[in-house]
């Protein structure tokens, strides 16, 4: 198994889904319904112990299909190189970002969430609550949270495909550095 290829895939999938790094690291093949384009993360893997569904874009589905060819015999999408019975470590993604030339003030694995939230909100295309649900955030207003159980699913499905297409557009424009083997060039 090419460890760099799976780490690259992990960075790409976290950018596409903007889940928490721990949720990505512990992702198991059984959680993915590729026919319906859904990643169903169980409550025990979430920061707040509630199950979370992530709509999968075409790009995420293609990445997952390619990854299945490499790590499909493991329980985890991203197993350790030395032990396919355990997920990659806490440090794997951040260490990969450091090898790409980003220091911790520029980017972290958790930072994909902030980037996505910022750009999705700035686009003004998506309801704030849909973005927050996609981030698996609960409403701070306890009364509102108690009464509003909306998940904004249809909007989130459209939003996640728009987000993946936007990342592709940014990569093609040269405004973002593609995740590939080797170090990021200094500019």
CSV table of C-alpha atoms in Angstrom, one decimal:
chain,number,residue,atom,x,y,z
A,1,UNK,CA,0.0,0.0,0.0
A,2,UNK,CA,1.3,3.5,-0.8
A,3,UNK,CA,0.9,5.4,2.5
A,4,UNK,CA,1.4,8.7,0.7
A,5,UNK,CA,-1.5,7.9,-1.7
A,6,UNK,CA,-3.9,7.1,1.2
A,7,UNK,CA,-2.8,10.2,3.2
A,8,UNK,CA,-3.3,12.3,0.1
A,9,UNK,CA,-6.8,10.7,-0.3
A,10,UNK,CA,-7.5,11.5,3.4
A,11,UNK,CA,-6.6,15.2,2.9
A,12,UNK,CA,-8.8,15.3,-0.2
A,13,UNK,CA,-11.8,13.7,1.5
A,14,UNK,CA,-11.5,16.0,4.5
A,15,UNK,CA,-11.5,19.0,2.2
A,16,UNK,CA,-14.6,17.6,0.4
A,17,UNK,CA,-16.5,16.7,3.5
A,18,UNK,CA,-15.1,19.1,6.1
A,19,UNK,CA,-15.7,16.5,8.9
A,20,UNK,CA,-13.6,16.6,12.0
A,21,UNK,CA,-10.2,14.9,11.7
A,22,UNK,CA,-11.2,12.2,14.2
A,23,UNK,CA,-14.3,11.4,12.3
A,24,UNK,CA,-12.3,11.0,9.1
A,25,UNK,CA,-9.5,8.9,10.7
A,26,UNK,CA,-12.0,6.5,12.2
A,27,UNK,CA,-14.2,6.2,9.1
A,28,UNK,CA,-15.2,2.6,8.4
A,29,UNK,CA,-16.4,1.1,5.1
A,30,UNK,CA,-19.7,0.0,6.7
A,31,UNK,CA,-20.6,3.7,7.2
A,32,UNK,CA,-20.7,4.5,3.5
A,33,UNK,CA,-23.8,4.0,1.4
A,34,UNK,CA,-22.4,4.9,-2.0
A,35,UNK,CA,-25.6,4.0,-3.8
A,36,UNK,CA,-27.3,6.8,-2.0
A,37,UNK,CA,-24.2,9.0,-1.6
A,38,UNK,CA,-24.3,9.2,2.2
A,39,UNK,CA,-21.7,8.8,4.9
A,40,UNK,CA,-23.6,7.9,8.1
A,41,UNK,CA,-21.3,8.6,11.0
A,42,UNK,CA,-22.5,6.9,14.2
A,43,UNK,CA,-23.1,8.9,17.4
A,44,UNK,CA,-20.3,7.4,19.3
A,45,UNK,CA,-17.8,8.8,16.8
A,46,UNK,CA,-19.1,12.4,16.9
A,47,UNK,CA,-18.0,15.2,19.3
A,48,UNK,CA,-21.6,15.6,20.3
A,49,UNK,CA,-23.0,12.1,20.6
A,50,UNK,CA,-25.6,12.4,17.8
A,51,UNK,CA,-25.4,10.5,14.5
A,52,UNK,CA,-24.5,12.6,11.5
A,53,UNK,CA,-25.1,12.1,7.9
A,54,UNK,CA,-22.8,13.6,5.3
A,55,UNK,CA,-24.0,13.9,1.7
A,56,UNK,CA,-21.3,12.8,-0.7
A,57,UNK,CA,-20.5,14.7,-3.9
A,58,UNK,CA,-19.6,13.0,-7.1
A,59,UNK,CA,-15.9,13.8,-6.4
A,60,UNK,CA,-16.1,12.3,-2.9
A,61,UNK,CA,-17.7,9.1,-4.4
A,62,UNK,CA,-15.0,8.8,-7.0
A,63,UNK,CA,-12.3,9.2,-4.4
A,64,UNK,CA,-14.0,6.6,-2.1
A,65,UNK,CA,-14.3,4.2,-5.0
A,66,UNK,CA,-10.6,4.5,-5.9
A,67,UNK,CA,-9.7,4.2,-2.2
A,68,UNK,CA,-11.7,1.0,-1.9
A,69,UNK,CA,-9.3,-0.6,-4.4
A,70,UNK,CA,-6.4,0.1,-2.0
A,71,UNK,CA,-7.8,-0.2,1.6
A,72,UNK,CA,-11.1,-2.0,1.0
A,73,UNK,CA,-9.8,-5.1,2.8
A,74,UNK,CA,-9.3,-3.1,6.0
A,75,UNK,CA,-12.2,-2.1,8.3
A,76,UNK,CA,-11.0,1.5,8.0
A,77,UNK,CA,-10.8,3.7,4.9
A,78,UNK,CA,-7.5,5.0,6.3
A,79,UNK,CA,-5.7,2.2,8.1
A,80,UNK,CA,-2.2,2.5,9.5
A,81,UNK,CA,0.5,1.2,7.3
A,82,UNK,CA,1.9,-1.1,10.0
A,83,UNK,CA,-1.5,-2.3,11.2
A,84,UNK,CA,-4.6,-2.4,9.0
A,85,UNK,CA,-6.6,-3.1,12.2
A,86,UNK,CA,-6.1,0.5,13.5
A,87,UNK,CA,-6.8,3.9,11.9
A,88,UNK,CA,-4.2,6.4,11.0
A,89,UNK,CA,-2.8,8.4,13.9
A,90,UNK,CA,-3.9,11.8,15.2
A,91,UNK,CA,-0.7,13.3,13.6
A,92,UNK,CA,-0.9,11.8,10.1
A,93,UNK,CA,-2.9,14.6,8.5
A,94,UNK,CA,-1.2,17.5,10.2
A,95,UNK,CA,2.2,16.0,9.5
A,96,UNK,CA,1.3,15.6,5.8
A,97,UNK,CA,0.3,19.3,5.7
A,98,UNK,CA,3.7,20.2,7.3
A,99,UNK,CA,5.5,18.1,4.6
A,100,UNK,CA,3.5,20.0,2.0
A,101,UNK,CA,5.0,23.2,3.4
A,102,UNK,CA,2.2,24.5,5.6
A,103,UNK,CA,3.0,25.5,9.1
A,104,UNK,CA,0.4,25.2,11.9
A,105,UNK,CA,-0.5,28.9,11.6
A,106,UNK,CA,-1.4,28.4,7.9
A,107,UNK,CA,-3.4,25.1,7.9
A,108,UNK,CA,-4.4,22.2,10.0
A,109,UNK,CA,-6.6,19.2,9.3
A,110,UNK,CA,-9.3,20.8,11.5
A,111,UNK,CA,-8.9,24.0,9.5
A,112,UNK,CA,-10.7,22.6,6.5
A,113,UNK,CA,-13.9,23.0,8.5
A,114,UNK,CA,-13.2,26.7,9.1
A,115,UNK,CA,-12.3,27.3,5.4
A,116,UNK,CA,-15.5,25.5,4.2
A,117,UNK,CA,-17.7,27.4,6.7
A,118,UNK,CA,-16.2,30.8,5.7
A,119,UNK,CA,-16.4,30.3,2.0
A,120,UNK,CA,-19.9,28.7,2.1
A,121,UNK,CA,-21.1,31.6,4.2
A,122,UNK,CA,-19.4,34.2,2.0
A,123,UNK,CA,-21.0,32.7,-1.1
A,124,UNK,CA,-24.4,33.7,0.3
A,125,UNK,CA,-25.9,30.7,-1.6
A,126,UNK,CA,-26.7,28.6,1.5
A,127,UNK,CA,-28.8,29.0,4.6
A,128,UNK,CA,-26.7,29.6,7.6
A,129,UNK,CA,-28.5,26.7,9.4
A,130,UNK,CA,-27.7,24.3,6.5
A,131,UNK,CA,-24.0,25.1,6.8
A,132,UNK,CA,-24.1,24.6,10.6
A,133,UNK,CA,-25.9,21.3,10.3
A,134,UNK,CA,-23.3,20.2,7.8
A,135,UNK,CA,-20.7,21.0,10.4
A,136,UNK,CA,-22.7,19.0,12.9
A,137,UNK,CA,-23.2,22.0,15.1
A,138,UNK,CA,-26.2,22.4,17.3
A,139,UNK,CA,-28.1,25.7,17.7
A,140,UNK,CA,-26.8,27.7,20.7
A,141,UNK,CA,-30.3,28.9,21.4
A,142,UNK,CA,-31.6,26.1,23.6
A,143,UNK,CA,-35.3,26.9,23.0
A,144,UNK,CA,-34.8,27.1,19.2
A,145,UNK,CA,-32.7,23.9,19.3
A,146,UNK,CA,-35.4,22.1,21.2
A,147,UNK,CA,-38.1,23.0,18.6
A,148,UNK,CA,-36.1,23.1,15.4
A,149,UNK,CA,-35.0,19.6,14.4
A,150,UNK,CA,-34.6,20.5,10.7
A,151,UNK,CA,-31.6,18.9,9.0
A,152,UNK,CA,-31.8,20.9,5.7
A,153,UNK,CA,-30.9,17.7,3.9
A,154,UNK,CA,-31.9,18.7,0.3
A,155,UNK,CA,-30.0,21.9,0.6
A,156,UNK,CA,-27.0,20.2,2.1
A,157,UNK,CA,-26.9,17.7,-0.8
A,158,UNK,CA,-26.8,20.6,-3.3
A,159,UNK,CA,-24.4,22.5,-1.1
A,160,UNK,CA,-21.9,19.7,-0.9
A,161,UNK,CA,-21.9,19.2,-4.7
A,162,UNK,CA,-21.5,22.9,-5.2
A,163,UNK,CA,-18.6,22.9,-2.7
A,164,UNK,CA,-16.8,20.0,-4.5
A,165,UNK,CA,-17.3,21.8,-7.8
A,166,UNK,CA,-16.0,25.0,-6.3
A,167,UNK,CA,-12.8,23.2,-5.0
A,168,UNK,CA,-12.3,21.9,-8.5
A,169,UNK,CA,-12.7,25.4,-9.9
A,170,UNK,CA,-10.2,26.8,-7.4
A,171,UNK,CA,-7.7,24.1,-8.2
A,172,UNK,CA,-8.0,24.7,-11.9
A,173,UNK,CA,-7.6,28.4,-11.4
A,174,UNK,CA,-4.4,28.0,-9.5
A,175,UNK,CA,-5.8,29.8,-6.5
A,176,UNK,CA,-5.3,26.7,-4.3
A,177,UNK,CA,-2.4,24.2,-4.3
A,178,UNK,CA,-3.4,20.8,-5.5
A,179,UNK,CA,-2.6,18.0,-3.0
A,180,UNK,CA,0.0,15.9,-4.8
A,181,UNK,CA,3.2,14.1,-4.0
A,182,UNK,CA,6.1,16.3,-3.0
A,183,UNK,CA,6.5,19.5,-1.2
A,184,UNK,CA,4.6,22.7,-1.9
A,185,UNK,CA,6.8,25.2,-3.8
A,186,UNK,CA,7.5,28.4,-1.9
A,187,UNK,CA,6.1,31.5,-3.6
